[in-house]
PDB file of C-alpha atoms in Angstrom:
ATOM      1  CA  MET M 616      30.763  20.115 -13.971  1.00  0.00           C
ATOM      2  CA  THR M 617      29.333  19.338  -9.843  1.00  0.00           C
ATOM      3  CA  ILE M 618      27.372  21.924  -8.323  1.00  0.00           C
ATOM      4  CA  VAL M 619      27.341  21.964  -4.349  1.00  0.00           C
ATOM      5  CA  HIS M 620      25.015  24.975  -3.458  1.00  0.00           C
ATOM      6  CA  VAL M 621      23.508  25.580  -0.369  1.00  0.00           C
ATOM      7  CA  ILE M 622      20.443  24.819   1.089  1.00  0.00           C
ATOM      8  CA  THR M 623      18.340  27.976   1.419  1.00  0.00           C
ATOM      9  CA  ALA M 624      14.657  28.921   2.822  1.00  0.00           C
ATOM     10  CA  SER M 625      12.757  26.911   0.234  1.00  0.00           C
ATOM     11  CA  HIS M 626      13.931  23.470   1.928  1.00  0.00           C
ATOM     12  CA  LYS M 627      11.994  21.791   4.898  1.00  0.00           C
ATOM     13  CA  THR M 628      14.623  21.733   7.622  1.00  0.00           C
ATOM     14  CA  VAL M 629      12.968  17.970   8.510  1.00  0.00           C
ATOM     15  CA  ASN M 630      11.475  15.119   6.153  1.00  0.00           C
ATOM     16  CA  GLY M 631       8.807  15.677   5.423  1.00  0.00           C
ATOM     17  CA  PRO M 632       5.459  15.974   2.092  1.00  0.00           C
ATOM     18  CA  SER M 633       7.109  17.933  -0.890  1.00  0.00           C
ATOM     19  CA  GLY M 634       4.070  18.798  -3.971  1.00  0.00           C
ATOM     20  CA  LYS M 635       6.662  18.608  -6.901  1.00  0.00           C
ATOM     21  CA  LEU M 636       9.990  16.313  -6.429  1.00  0.00           C
ATOM     22  CA  TRP M 637      10.356  13.566  -4.317  1.00  0.00           C
ATOM     23  CA  HIS M 638      13.579  14.476  -2.332  1.00  0.00           C
ATOM     24  CA  ASP M 639      12.305  18.050  -2.211  1.00  0.00           C
ATOM     25  CA  GLY M 640      10.384  16.312   0.724  1.00  0.00           C
ATOM     26  CA  HIS M 641      14.110  15.701   2.226  1.00  0.00           C
ATOM     27  CA  GLY M 642      15.146  17.871   5.132  1.00  0.00           C
ATOM     28  CA  ALA M 643      17.631  19.907   3.907  1.00  0.00           C
ATOM     29  CA  ALA M 644      20.595  19.795   7.207  1.00  0.00           C
ATOM     30  CA  GLN M 645      20.197  15.746   7.498  1.00  0.00           C
ATOM     31  CA  ASN M 646      20.616  15.163   3.328  1.00  0.00           C
ATOM     32  CA  ILE M 647      22.639  16.457  -0.242  1.00  0.00           C
ATOM     33  CA  ILE M 648      20.099  16.535  -2.168  1.00  0.00           C
ATOM     34  CA  HIS M 649      19.211  16.409  -6.471  1.00  0.00           C
ATOM     35  CA  THR M 650      17.919  20.179  -7.133  1.00  0.00           C
ATOM     36  CA  SER M 651      18.365  21.902 -10.460  1.00  0.00           C
ATOM     37  CA  VAL M 652      20.577  25.361 -11.326  1.00  0.00           C
ATOM     38  CA  GLY M 653      21.559  27.539 -13.354  1.00  0.00           C
ATOM     39  CA  ALA M 654      25.363  27.293 -13.535  1.00  0.00           C
ATOM     40  CA  THR M 655      25.471  26.064 -16.538  1.00  0.00           C
ATOM     41  CA  LYS M 656      24.329  28.887 -17.815  1.00  0.00           C
ATOM     42  CA  ALA M 657      25.796  31.207 -15.553  1.00  0.00           C
ATOM     43  CA  VAL M 658      29.385  29.801 -16.353  1.00  0.00           C
ATOM     44  CA  ASP M 659      27.905  29.907 -20.553  1.00  0.00           C
ATOM     45  CA  LYS M 660      27.919  34.023 -19.702  1.00  0.00           C
ATOM     46  CA  VAL M 661      31.351  34.063 -18.428  1.00  0.00           C
ATOM     47  CA  ILE M 662      33.254  31.855 -21.326  1.00  0.00           C
ATOM     48  CA  PRO M 663      30.900  31.457 -24.206  1.00  0.00           C
ATOM     49  CA  GLU M 664      33.288  29.563 -26.071  1.00  0.00           C
ATOM     50  CA  LEU M 665      31.281  27.406 -23.722  1.00  0.00           C
ATOM     51  CA  THR M 666      28.158  27.457 -24.536  1.00  0.00           C
ATOM     52  CA  ARG M 667      26.243  24.783 -24.907  1.00  0.00           C
ATOM     53  CA  LYS M 668      29.406  22.187 -24.348  1.00  0.00           C
ATOM     54  CA  THR M 669      28.645  22.100 -20.475  1.00  0.00           C
ATOM     55  CA  THR M 670      26.221  19.798 -18.726  1.00  0.00           C
ATOM     56  CA  GLY M 671      25.828  19.653 -14.960  1.00  0.00           C
ATOM     57  CA  ILE M 672      25.144  17.584 -11.517  1.00  0.00           C
ATOM     58  CA  PRO M 673      23.572  20.169  -9.015  1.00  0.00           C
ATOM     59  CA  PHE M 674      23.010  19.325  -5.520  1.00  0.00           C
ATOM     60  CA  HIS M 675      21.449  21.197  -2.199  1.00  0.00           C
ATOM     61  CA  ALA M 676      24.460  20.644   0.458  1.00  0.00           C
ATOM     62  CA  PRO M 677      24.332  20.814   4.716  1.00  0.00           C
ATOM     63  CA  ASN M 678      26.268  24.029   4.131  1.00  0.00           C
ATOM     64  CA  THR M 679      24.699  27.391   5.029  1.00  0.00           C
ATOM     65  CA  ASN M 680      27.018  29.622   3.610  1.00  0.00           C
ATOM     66  CA  ALA M 681      29.415  29.417   0.334  1.00  0.00           C
ATOM     67  CA  SER M 682      27.982  27.007  -3.055  1.00  0.00           C
ATOM     68  CA  VAL M 683      31.304  25.639  -5.424  1.00  0.00           C
ATOM     69  CA  VAL M 684      31.867  24.715  -9.213  1.00  0.00           C
ATOM     70  CA  ASP M 685      33.741  22.047  -9.648  1.00  0.00           C
ATOM     71  CA  LEU M 686      34.272  22.372 -13.071  1.00  0.00           C
ATOM     72  CA  THR M 687      36.170  19.326 -15.499  1.00  0.00           C
ATOM     73  CA  CYS M 688      37.626  19.417 -18.851  1.00  0.00           C
ATOM     74  CA  HIS M 689      39.199  18.432 -21.915  1.00  0.00           C
ATOM     75  CA  LEU M 690      42.067  20.991 -22.862  1.00  0.00           C
ATOM     76  CA  GLU M 691      44.058  20.338 -26.164  1.00  0.00           C
ATOM     77  CA  LYS M 692      46.807  22.999 -25.074  1.00  0.00           C
ATOM     78  CA  ILE M 693      47.724  23.902 -21.456  1.00  0.00           C
ATOM     79  CA  SER M 694      46.693  27.795 -22.393  1.00  0.00           C
ATOM     80  CA  GLU M 695      43.262  27.053 -22.361  1.00  0.00           C
ATOM     81  CA  TYR M 696      43.210  26.899 -18.221  1.00  0.00           C
ATOM     82  CA  ASP M 697      45.114  30.051 -17.874  1.00  0.00           C
ATOM     83  CA  GLY M 698      42.509  31.676 -19.714  1.00  0.00           C
ATOM     84  CA  ILE M 699      39.120  29.800 -18.229  1.00  0.00           C
ATOM     85  CA  LYS M 700      41.074  31.008 -15.335  1.00  0.00           C
ATOM     86  CA  LYS M 701      41.969  34.524 -16.649  1.00  0.00           C
ATOM     87  CA  ALA M 702      37.507  34.660 -17.414  1.00  0.00           C
ATOM     88  CA  LEU M 703      37.000  33.411 -13.989  1.00  0.00           C
ATOM     89  CA  ASN M 704      38.827  36.128 -12.243  1.00  0.00           C
ATOM     90  CA  GLN M 705      37.922  39.271 -15.119  1.00  0.00           C
ATOM     91  CA  ALA M 706      34.558  38.119 -14.645  1.00  0.00           C
ATOM     92  CA  SER M 707      34.798  38.481 -10.787  1.00  0.00           C
ATOM     93  CA  GLU M 708      35.871  41.450 -10.756  1.00  0.00           C
ATOM     94  CA  VAL M 709      33.693  43.187 -13.310  1.00  0.00           C
ATOM     95  CA  PRO M 710      30.594  41.914 -15.199  1.00  0.00           C
ATOM     96  CA  VAL M 711      29.273  39.450 -12.433  1.00  0.00           C
ATOM     97  CA  LYS M 712      31.450  40.792  -9.368  1.00  0.00           C
ATOM     98  CA  ASP M 713      28.127  40.775  -7.007  1.00  0.00           C
ATOM     99  CA  ILE M 714      27.504  36.956  -8.102  1.00  0.00           C
ATOM    100  CA  LEU M 715      30.639  35.038  -8.521  1.00  0.00           C
ATOM    101  CA  ALA M 716      34.242  35.211  -7.010  1.00  0.00           C
ATOM    102  CA  TYR M 717      37.202  33.930  -7.714  1.00  0.00           C
ATOM    103  CA  THR M 718      39.737  32.364  -5.243  1.00  0.00           C
ATOM    104  CA  GLU M 719      43.279  30.522  -5.664  1.00  0.00           C
ATOM    105  CA  ASP M 720      42.904  30.178  -2.323  1.00  0.00           C
ATOM    106  CA  GLN M 721      42.860  27.072   0.261  1.00  0.00           C
ATOM    107  CA  VAL M 722      40.149  27.887   1.703  1.00  0.00           C
ATOM    108  CA  VAL M 723      36.467  26.068   3.091  1.00  0.00           C
ATOM    109  CA  SER M 724      32.940  27.503   2.961  1.00  0.00           C
ATOM    110  CA  TYR M 725      33.805  29.439   6.647  1.00  0.00           C
ATOM    111  CA  ASP M 726      35.753  31.346   5.338  1.00  0.00           C
ATOM    112  CA  PHE M 727      32.942  33.541   3.562  1.00  0.00           C
ATOM    113  CA  ASN M 728      31.245  34.013   6.370  1.00  0.00           C
ATOM    114  CA  SER M 729      31.873  37.809   6.140  1.00  0.00           C
ATOM    115  CA  ASP M 730      32.061  37.148   1.902  1.00  0.00           C
ATOM    116  CA  ILE M 731      29.851  40.653   0.560  1.00  0.00           C
ATOM    117  CA  HIS M 732      28.607  37.460  -1.807  1.00  0.00           C
ATOM    118  CA  LEU M 733      25.807  36.973   1.292  1.00  0.00           C
ATOM    119  CA  SER M 734      24.445  39.171   1.945  1.00  0.00           C
ATOM    120  CA  ILE M 735      22.506  38.919  -1.790  1.00  0.00           C
TER     121      ILE M 735
END
């Protein structure tokens, strides 16, 4: 998985020293910053069959309103793809509806400016 997250209040606005990891000292609006997130754990909750079978490369990008997960996997049958889409769609409607949105529309991050998930 490639996970791209928005910048947050904990990021520096310009490059500066950091007491933690060196990349935490880089300005969020100017850099794509490698980070650590729990997206693989979230996928495991939505699709339990993938538990301990996923890995992720997370980044914070100069974006203020939407995150994206690119899940790439090897499937033995095309019907498994439909099952993954169905599981994500169902999860966005009930179990994790407050934190996950699902769409197959062609959108960009700006399209989510008024999305309820952004107020969490």
